[in-house]
Tab-separated table of C-alpha atoms in Angstrom:
chain	number	residue	atom	x	y	z
A	10	MET	CA	-12.949	-104.985	-107.882
A	11	GLN	CA	-14.268	-101.623	-107.776
A	12	LEU	CA	-14.252	-99.654	-104.313
A	13	PRO	CA	-15.206	-96.252	-103.307
A	14	SER	CA	-12.275	-94.530	-103.983
A	15	SER	CA	-11.115	-93.245	-99.787
A	16	LEU	CA	-11.853	-97.631	-98.963
A	17	ARG	CA	-9.707	-97.851	-102.648
A	18	SER	CA	-6.684	-96.526	-101.136
A	19	PHE	CA	-7.341	-98.455	-97.753
A	20	ALA	CA	-7.285	-101.239	-99.131
A	21	ALA	CA	-4.081	-100.551	-101.118
A	22	ALA	CA	-1.956	-99.740	-98.385
A	23	CYS	CA	-3.721	-103.006	-96.579
A	24	SER	CA	-2.305	-105.295	-99.832
A	25	LEU	CA	0.890	-103.562	-99.992
A	26	THR	CA	1.383	-104.390	-96.164
A	27	LEU	CA	0.696	-108.231	-97.127
A	28	VAL	CA	2.494	-108.634	-99.694
A	29	ALA	CA	5.880	-106.776	-98.042
A	30	CYS	CA	5.535	-107.713	-94.063
A	31	GLY	CA	7.986	-110.376	-93.564
A	32	GLY	CA	6.504	-110.793	-89.752
A	33	GLY	CA	9.175	-109.091	-87.214
A	34	SER	CA	10.970	-105.812	-86.767
A	35	THR	CA	12.838	-104.114	-90.193
A	36	PRO	CA	15.224	-102.043	-90.210
A	37	MET	CA	14.644	-98.882	-91.131
A	38	PRO	CA	17.556	-98.074	-94.165
A	39	ASN	CA	17.549	-94.016	-94.419
A	40	PRO	CA	17.228	-93.085	-98.270
A	41	GLU	CA	18.935	-90.078	-99.305
A	42	PRO	CA	16.669	-88.697	-101.905
A	43	GLY	CA	18.348	-88.658	-105.909
A	44	PRO	CA	19.496	-85.218	-106.966
A	45	ASP	CA	15.988	-82.277	-106.317
A	46	THR	CA	15.295	-81.791	-110.146
A	47	THR	CA	11.800	-80.520	-108.931
A	48	PRO	CA	11.232	-77.789	-107.160
A	49	PRO	CA	7.975	-76.868	-105.270
A	50	LEU	CA	5.954	-74.283	-107.161
A	51	ALA	CA	4.578	-73.035	-103.573
A	52	GLU	CA	6.095	-70.782	-101.102
A	53	LYS	CA	5.644	-73.376	-99.011
A	54	VAL	CA	4.830	-77.081	-98.384
A	55	LEU	CA	1.261	-77.285	-96.865
A	56	VAL	CA	0.561	-79.942	-94.454
A	57	VAL	CA	-3.222	-80.723	-95.131
A	58	GLY	CA	-5.418	-82.336	-92.081
A	59	HIS	CA	-7.303	-85.252	-93.635
A	60	ARG	CA	-10.444	-85.856	-92.057
A	61	GLY	CA	-8.777	-83.613	-89.480
A	62	ALA	CA	-6.591	-85.113	-87.089
A	63	SER	CA	-8.325	-88.964	-88.226
A	64	ALA	CA	-5.504	-90.448	-86.564
A	65	LEU	CA	-5.760	-89.493	-83.280
A	66	ARG	CA	-10.363	-89.058	-83.435
A	67	PRO	CA	-12.880	-90.140	-84.692
A	68	GLU	CA	-12.832	-88.892	-88.855
A	69	HIS	CA	-14.823	-86.146	-89.978
A	70	THR	CA	-15.682	-84.786	-86.386
A	71	LEU	CA	-14.977	-80.961	-84.934
A	72	ALA	CA	-12.593	-82.570	-82.319
A	73	SER	CA	-10.691	-83.841	-85.720
A	74	TYR	CA	-10.448	-81.051	-86.993
A	75	THR	CA	-9.194	-78.466	-83.981
A	76	LYS	CA	-7.046	-81.558	-83.104
A	77	ALA	CA	-5.094	-80.975	-85.965
A	78	VAL	CA	-5.400	-77.215	-86.104
A	79	GLU	CA	-3.739	-78.128	-82.420
A	80	ASP	CA	-0.965	-80.000	-84.056
A	81	GLY	CA	0.412	-77.757	-86.598
A	82	ALA	CA	-2.306	-78.355	-90.275
A	83	ASP	CA	-2.737	-76.146	-92.949
A	84	ILE	CA	-5.678	-76.785	-94.186
A	85	ILE	CA	-8.578	-78.996	-92.451
A	86	GLU	CA	-10.636	-81.289	-94.883
A	87	PRO	CA	-14.296	-82.473	-95.033
A	88	ASP	CA	-15.173	-85.391	-97.753
A	89	LEU	CA	-19.571	-84.444	-98.896
A	90	VAL	CA	-22.488	-85.695	-99.135
A	91	SER	CA	-25.924	-85.065	-98.476
A	92	THR	CA	-28.525	-85.255	-96.791
A	93	LYS	CA	-32.134	-86.160	-98.022
A	94	ASP	CA	-33.836	-82.604	-97.277
A	95	GLY	CA	-30.068	-81.029	-99.186
A	96	PHE	CA	-27.711	-80.171	-96.392
A	97	LEU	CA	-23.911	-81.089	-97.147
A	98	VAL	CA	-22.470	-82.325	-94.228
A	99	ALA	CA	-18.874	-83.879	-93.721
A	100	ARG	CA	-18.922	-88.005	-93.556
A	101	HIS	CA	-16.268	-90.059	-96.020
A	102	GLU	CA	-18.799	-91.366	-97.746
A	103	ASN	CA	-22.360	-91.839	-97.445
A	104	GLU	CA	-22.727	-95.211	-96.440
A	105	ILE	CA	-22.263	-93.661	-93.076
A	106	SER	CA	-21.983	-97.467	-91.035
A	107	GLY	CA	-18.785	-97.660	-89.726
A	108	THR	CA	-18.466	-94.626	-88.810
A	109	THR	CA	-21.504	-93.973	-87.413
A	110	ASN	CA	-24.230	-94.965	-84.698
A	111	VAL	CA	-26.362	-95.914	-87.215
A	112	SER	CA	-26.359	-99.221	-86.632
A	113	THR	CA	-27.570	-99.221	-82.714
A	114	LYS	CA	-30.751	-96.743	-83.571
A	115	ALA	CA	-34.237	-99.414	-82.971
A	116	GLU	CA	-35.519	-96.649	-85.452
A	117	PHE	CA	-33.313	-96.431	-88.403
A	118	ALA	CA	-33.764	-100.174	-88.351
A	119	ASP	CA	-35.756	-99.732	-91.724
A	120	ARG	CA	-33.505	-97.079	-93.389
A	121	LYS	CA	-30.936	-100.258	-93.769
A	122	LYS	CA	-30.409	-101.040	-98.104
A	123	THR	CA	-28.628	-102.575	-100.333
A	124	LYS	CA	-27.324	-99.725	-103.054
A	125	VAL	CA	-24.845	-99.274	-105.551
A	126	ILE	CA	-22.406	-96.565	-106.302
A	127	ASP	CA	-20.264	-96.172	-108.396
A	128	GLY	CA	-20.520	-98.935	-109.678
A	129	VAL	CA	-20.602	-100.876	-105.928
A	130	SER	CA	-22.856	-103.016	-104.303
A	131	LEU	CA	-22.848	-101.614	-100.487
A	132	GLU	CA	-25.487	-102.138	-96.956
A	133	GLY	CA	-25.790	-100.069	-94.939
A	134	TRP	CA	-26.994	-97.197	-93.750
A	135	PHE	CA	-26.806	-93.670	-96.483
A	136	THR	CA	-27.008	-90.462	-95.182
A	137	GLU	CA	-29.247	-89.627	-98.679
A	138	ASP	CA	-31.912	-91.224	-96.290
A	139	PHE	CA	-31.716	-88.752	-93.099
A	140	THR	CA	-33.065	-85.166	-93.225
A	141	LEU	CA	-30.421	-83.484	-91.333
A	142	GLU	CA	-32.210	-83.158	-87.901
A	143	GLU	CA	-32.117	-87.091	-87.674
A	144	LEU	CA	-28.371	-87.024	-88.851
A	145	LYS	CA	-28.229	-84.894	-85.638
A	146	THR	CA	-29.231	-87.507	-83.896
A	147	LEU	CA	-26.297	-90.008	-84.076
A	148	ARG	CA	-22.844	-89.739	-83.335
A	149	ALA	CA	-19.650	-90.471	-84.436
A	150	ARG	CA	-17.411	-93.470	-84.067
A	151	GLU	CA	-13.832	-94.392	-85.627
A	152	ARG	CA	-13.885	-96.628	-88.802
A	153	ILE	CA	-11.035	-98.940	-88.070
A	154	PRO	CA	-10.936	-99.746	-84.742
A	155	GLN	CA	-8.389	-102.202	-85.549
A	156	ILE	CA	-5.764	-100.205	-86.735
A	157	ARG	CA	-6.599	-96.893	-84.621
A	158	PRO	CA	-8.463	-98.375	-80.647
A	159	GLY	CA	-7.117	-95.285	-79.224
A	160	ASN	CA	-10.014	-92.894	-80.360
A	161	THR	CA	-12.702	-95.869	-80.009
A	162	GLN	CA	-12.330	-93.958	-75.780
A	163	TYR	CA	-13.658	-90.803	-78.215
A	164	ASN	CA	-16.546	-93.240	-80.007
A	165	ASP	CA	-20.801	-91.455	-79.915
A	166	GLN	CA	-19.433	-88.720	-78.506
A	167	PHE	CA	-19.461	-86.369	-81.615
A	168	GLU	CA	-22.128	-84.421	-83.801
A	169	ILE	CA	-22.386	-85.548	-87.913
A	170	PRO	CA	-20.378	-81.879	-88.482
A	171	THR	CA	-22.723	-79.197	-91.466
A	172	LEU	CA	-20.160	-77.514	-93.954
A	173	ALA	CA	-21.438	-74.755	-92.860
A	174	GLU	CA	-20.512	-76.125	-88.626
A	175	VAL	CA	-16.678	-76.697	-90.580
A	176	ILE	CA	-16.682	-73.639	-91.733
A	177	ALA	CA	-16.781	-71.812	-87.946
A	178	LEU	CA	-14.454	-73.533	-86.678
A	179	ALA	CA	-11.839	-72.728	-89.387
A	180	LYS	CA	-12.734	-69.129	-88.878
A	181	LYS	CA	-12.964	-69.682	-85.411
A	182	LEU	CA	-9.391	-71.725	-84.915
A	183	SER	CA	-7.807	-68.788	-87.692
A	184	ALA	CA	-8.746	-66.473	-84.425
A	185	SER	CA	-7.501	-67.939	-81.749
A	186	SER	CA	-4.203	-69.797	-83.775
A	187	GLY	CA	-3.425	-66.950	-85.565
A	188	ARG	CA	-2.742	-68.239	-88.185
A	189	THR	CA	-5.415	-68.413	-91.014
A	190	ILE	CA	-6.920	-71.721	-92.064
A	191	ALA	CA	-8.004	-73.145	-95.144
A	192	ILE	CA	-10.549	-75.811	-95.894
A	193	TYR	CA	-10.945	-78.525	-98.433
A	194	PRO	CA	-13.588	-80.151	-99.437
A	195	GLU	CA	-14.557	-83.107	-101.547
A	196	THR	CA	-17.079	-83.389	-103.691
A	197	LYS	CA	-17.932	-87.172	-103.328
A	198	HIS	CA	-19.177	-89.064	-105.001
A	199	PRO	CA	-20.932	-86.031	-107.397
A	200	THR	CA	-22.454	-88.497	-110.891
A	201	TYR	CA	-24.404	-90.840	-107.606
A	202	PHE	CA	-25.747	-87.119	-105.955
A	203	GLN	CA	-26.515	-85.644	-109.620
A	204	SER	CA	-28.479	-88.717	-110.415
A	205	ILE	CA	-30.600	-89.102	-107.168
A	206	GLY	CA	-31.095	-85.783	-107.420
A	207	LEU	CA	-29.228	-84.127	-104.435
A	208	PRO	CA	-25.639	-82.548	-105.810
A	209	LEU	CA	-22.685	-81.122	-104.373
A	210	GLU	CA	-21.810	-78.125	-106.629
A	211	ASP	CA	-24.696	-75.536	-106.237
A	212	LYS	CA	-25.054	-76.208	-102.380
A	213	LEU	CA	-20.733	-76.315	-102.147
A	214	ILE	CA	-20.634	-72.986	-103.807
A	215	ALA	CA	-22.822	-71.243	-101.821
A	216	ALA	CA	-21.968	-72.334	-98.309
A	217	LEU	CA	-18.778	-71.246	-99.547
A	218	LYS	CA	-20.003	-68.049	-100.014
A	219	ALA	CA	-21.852	-67.978	-97.742
A	220	ASP	CA	-19.709	-66.783	-94.766
A	221	ASP	CA	-17.140	-64.318	-95.186
A	222	PHE	CA	-14.392	-66.234	-94.053
A	223	THR	CA	-14.849	-68.678	-97.190
A	224	LYS	CA	-15.865	-65.815	-99.595
A	225	THR	CA	-12.944	-63.312	-99.488
A	226	THR	CA	-9.907	-64.376	-96.724
A	227	ALA	CA	-9.490	-68.132	-96.307
A	228	THR	CA	-7.711	-70.236	-98.918
A	229	VAL	CA	-10.453	-73.085	-100.408
A	230	TYR	CA	-9.160	-76.168	-102.243
A	231	ILE	CA	-12.615	-78.380	-104.230
A	232	GLN	CA	-11.213	-81.285	-104.676
A	233	SER	CA	-13.208	-84.164	-106.226
A	234	PHE	CA	-12.100	-87.891	-108.280
A	235	GLU	CA	-14.625	-86.617	-111.150
A	236	VAL	CA	-13.796	-84.531	-113.514
A	237	ALA	CA	-17.427	-83.331	-115.459
A	238	ASN	CA	-18.113	-81.759	-111.846
A	239	LEU	CA	-15.434	-79.979	-111.540
A	240	LYS	CA	-15.623	-78.568	-114.603
A	241	GLU	CA	-18.518	-77.170	-113.699
A	242	PHE	CA	-17.189	-75.004	-111.155
A	243	HIS	CA	-14.491	-74.120	-113.278
A	244	THR	CA	-16.910	-72.657	-116.253
A	245	LYS	CA	-19.458	-71.195	-112.926
A	246	LEU	CA	-16.827	-69.522	-110.852
A	247	GLY	CA	-14.920	-68.869	-114.172
A	248	THR	CA	-12.810	-65.440	-112.161
A	249	THR	CA	-15.249	-64.586	-109.287
A	250	GLN	CA	-13.435	-66.536	-106.705
A	251	PRO	CA	-9.710	-66.007	-106.812
A	252	ASN	CA	-9.092	-67.643	-103.211
A	253	TRP	CA	-10.658	-70.730	-104.851
A	254	LYS	CA	-8.553	-73.614	-105.695
A	255	LEU	CA	-10.035	-76.468	-108.230
A	256	VAL	CA	-7.927	-79.796	-107.537
A	257	GLN	CA	-8.408	-83.249	-109.799
A	258	LEU	CA	-8.470	-85.881	-107.763
A	259	MET	CA	-6.035	-89.332	-109.320
A	260	GLU	CA	-6.962	-92.927	-107.954
A	261	GLU	CA	-4.004	-95.545	-109.084
A	262	ALA	CA	-3.636	-95.180	-112.585
A	263	ALA	CA	-4.881	-97.748	-113.688
A	264	ARG	CA	-8.808	-96.764	-112.664
A	265	LYS	CA	-10.684	-94.492	-114.264
A	266	PRO	CA	-12.609	-90.967	-112.826
A	267	TYR	CA	-16.447	-92.813	-112.594
A	268	ASP	CA	-17.672	-89.677	-114.467
A	269	PHE	CA	-16.012	-91.072	-117.436
A	270	VAL	CA	-17.094	-94.385	-117.023
A	271	LYS	CA	-20.138	-93.514	-116.799
A	272	ALA	CA	-19.697	-91.532	-120.447
A	273	GLY	CA	-18.272	-94.812	-122.077
A	274	ASP	CA	-14.467	-92.934	-121.973
A	275	ALA	CA	-11.885	-94.681	-121.804
A	276	ARG	CA	-9.506	-92.697	-120.077
A	277	THR	CA	-7.685	-93.791	-117.225
A	278	TYR	CA	-6.108	-91.730	-115.283
A	279	ALA	CA	-2.933	-92.902	-115.956
A	280	ASP	CA	-3.441	-90.548	-119.346
A	281	LEU	CA	-4.231	-87.552	-117.436
A	282	MET	CA	-1.652	-88.380	-115.750
A	283	THR	CA	0.999	-88.281	-118.785
A	284	GLU	CA	1.854	-84.268	-119.991
A	285	ALA	CA	-1.142	-84.245	-121.921
A	286	GLY	CA	-3.260	-85.220	-119.368
A	287	MET	CA	-1.217	-82.851	-117.010
A	288	LYS	CA	-2.153	-79.818	-119.413
A	289	GLU	CA	-6.206	-80.402	-120.845
A	290	ILE	CA	-6.677	-80.725	-116.117
A	291	ALA	CA	-4.768	-77.122	-115.856
A	292	THR	CA	-7.423	-75.351	-118.154
A	293	TYR	CA	-9.521	-76.421	-115.884
A	294	ALA	CA	-8.382	-76.806	-112.712
A	295	ASN	CA	-5.442	-75.267	-110.085
A	296	ALA	CA	-3.613	-78.893	-108.472
A	297	VAL	CA	-3.754	-82.298	-108.991
A	298	GLY	CA	-4.177	-84.599	-105.552
A	299	PRO	CA	-2.666	-87.585	-107.028
A	300	TYR	CA	-2.764	-91.234	-105.006
A	301	LYS	CA	0.836	-91.253	-103.355
A	302	ARG	CA	2.239	-94.882	-104.687
A	303	SER	CA	1.967	-92.726	-108.849
A	304	ILE	CA	4.690	-90.356	-107.301
A	305	ILE	CA	6.876	-92.664	-105.945
A	306	ASP	CA	5.958	-96.479	-105.961
A	307	VAL	CA	7.168	-99.266	-103.969
A	308	ASP	CA	8.956	-102.625	-105.990
A	309	ALA	CA	7.632	-106.298	-104.415
A	310	GLY	CA	9.227	-105.902	-100.868
A	311	GLY	CA	8.105	-102.474	-100.301
A	312	THR	CA	11.312	-100.190	-101.265
A	313	PHE	CA	10.816	-97.087	-102.651
A	314	GLN	CA	12.164	-96.344	-106.420
A	315	ALA	CA	13.144	-94.153	-108.163
A	316	PRO	CA	10.086	-90.531	-108.381
A	317	SER	CA	8.260	-90.879	-111.491
A	318	ALA	CA	7.612	-87.870	-114.075
A	319	LEU	CA	4.432	-87.389	-112.150
A	320	VAL	CA	5.272	-83.941	-110.704
A	321	ARG	CA	7.410	-83.148	-113.174
A	322	ASN	CA	4.390	-83.298	-115.984
A	323	ALA	CA	2.136	-81.453	-113.455
A	324	HIS	CA	4.379	-78.276	-112.359
A	325	ALA	CA	5.289	-77.925	-116.108
A	326	ALA	CA	1.362	-77.201	-116.980
A	327	LYS	CA	1.501	-74.988	-113.444
A	328	LEU	CA	-0.322	-77.233	-111.090
A	329	LEU	CA	0.788	-77.958	-107.856
A	330	VAL	CA	0.573	-80.949	-106.490
A	331	HIS	CA	-0.975	-83.233	-103.450
A	332	PRO	CA	-0.829	-86.334	-102.802
A	333	TYR	CA	-2.901	-88.667	-100.399
A	334	THR	CA	-2.651	-90.411	-97.221
A	335	PHE	CA	0.526	-90.354	-95.511
A	336	ARG	CA	-0.914	-92.494	-91.721
A	337	PRO	CA	1.874	-93.451	-89.597
A	338	GLU	CA	0.761	-97.151	-88.123
A	339	ASN	CA	2.334	-99.879	-88.769
A	340	SER	CA	-0.553	-101.290	-91.151
A	341	PHE	CA	-0.195	-98.823	-94.156
A	342	MET	CA	4.332	-99.125	-93.949
A	343	THR	CA	5.501	-101.078	-96.243
A	344	ALA	CA	8.349	-103.728	-94.771
A	345	PRO	CA	11.473	-102.019	-94.688
A	346	TYR	CA	10.338	-99.477	-93.458
A	347	LYS	CA	8.006	-101.212	-90.165
A	348	VAL	CA	8.439	-100.810	-86.421
A	349	GLU	CA	8.391	-104.129	-83.446
A	350	GLY	CA	4.578	-104.331	-82.765
A	351	THR	CA	1.063	-104.885	-84.067
A	352	ASP	CA	-0.636	-103.693	-87.251
A	353	SER	CA	-1.759	-100.166	-84.914
A	354	THR	CA	2.124	-100.100	-83.324
A	355	ARG	CA	2.586	-96.235	-84.494
A	356	ALA	CA	5.868	-95.525	-86.482
A	357	ASP	CA	5.845	-91.776	-86.733
A	358	ALA	CA	10.291	-91.547	-87.468
A	359	SER	CA	9.071	-93.856	-90.084
A	360	ALA	CA	6.809	-91.809	-91.184
A	361	VAL	CA	8.356	-88.597	-91.253
A	362	LYS	CA	10.968	-90.418	-93.765
A	363	GLU	CA	8.009	-91.023	-96.178
A	364	ILE	CA	6.446	-87.950	-96.171
A	365	GLN	CA	10.589	-86.269	-96.166
A	366	LEU	CA	11.361	-88.709	-99.406
A	367	TYR	CA	8.040	-87.410	-101.354
A	368	LEU	CA	9.206	-83.416	-100.165
A	369	ALA	CA	12.400	-84.480	-101.701
A	370	ALA	CA	10.078	-84.697	-105.169
A	371	GLY	CA	8.503	-81.816	-105.276
A	372	ILE	CA	5.538	-81.804	-103.839
A	373	ASP	CA	3.716	-79.248	-103.010
A	374	GLY	CA	1.904	-80.606	-100.518
A	375	PHE	CA	-0.008	-84.018	-98.335
A	376	PHE	CA	-2.641	-85.125	-96.546
A	377	THR	CA	-1.857	-87.333	-93.792
A	378	ASP	CA	-4.335	-88.833	-90.853
A	379	ASP	CA	-1.931	-86.875	-87.786
A	380	PRO	CA	-0.527	-83.836	-89.242
A	381	ALA	CA	1.774	-83.322	-86.461
A	382	VAL	CA	4.196	-85.801	-87.906
A	383	GLY	CA	3.022	-83.815	-91.545
A	384	ARG	CA	4.436	-80.627	-89.467
A	385	GLN	CA	7.120	-81.857	-88.344
A	386	ALA	CA	9.144	-83.781	-91.096
A	387	VAL	CA	8.271	-80.606	-92.873
A	388	ASP	CA	9.908	-78.228	-89.971
A	389	THR	CA	12.593	-80.674	-90.077
A	390	TYR	CA	13.362	-81.249	-93.270
A	391	LYS	CA	15.993	-79.732	-95.497
A	392	ARG	CA	16.372	-79.754	-99.005
């Protein structure tokens, strides 16, 4: 079954829980990492607020991004989709029934549709069928309330932000925090949006150049699970934006970038993770964002294994490595790292330990739903 990228990562985490969970709490091991043979390329390991501080506020809201920076994130990450009238807005997916109150709006009942997005049939409401003015009448809701019931207290309070609003917020938070907050926009489903006449690439470049903060001051990481649009960015930008970095995202090794699927390209993400694959990526990108289990996998019991060659291959090609996604709840922990409680119970100490295993493997940054936990992991880690 091929789900949209972020949903697949969530499903993978949940499947690990179902396979590995033995039903009670298990004492958490304190694994000692092996020799540090792959130091990070970056001078500073970066904490990326994944959709903001999405463990604590509904994702992709200005409140979530603000909380992320308050809790120590170096970077905030908006996933970008298009409205009907061509504005870029921050949503996890273009299908918004799970992240907004759109299903309660009688005036939009007839907008419910079934569409095929990246080969997957989805029913719901889609951003490309709404103007920005219409989307601004909606309010955000917690996407996974069964795991994050505390976030439901914020349901229906926050608007869907535009990219321009996210940039303005990063600029404001930089001034108030005394730190230059980077942004990490993801182009969601670029092949799909190109197919319906709403390409994301030029709109993103224009929005980033429209504000001096992102044009010249802040570092901007542009990410995609597809390859062709990153190559398009590389061609369009050349060396004109030295503060912008391109990041090749990677799903589980057996999967393919959707533009490869459309083009009949037989290669998988596993091919991109090889030494030769990383060298090719380095011709158009500056970093890779792999699914974390591609760096350190777990066995059937949830025990972490020795690191793969991914970080070594990436660093040999001078690519930074920013894996995703580290989350603090039991639902996302492997069996040995779970604590007493339900799927929604937080296991902060376990999350710190998990992140530090990846720090030992030499990563240069990481995506986390709780930047406070990520900040603690970095600040208490001794290489």
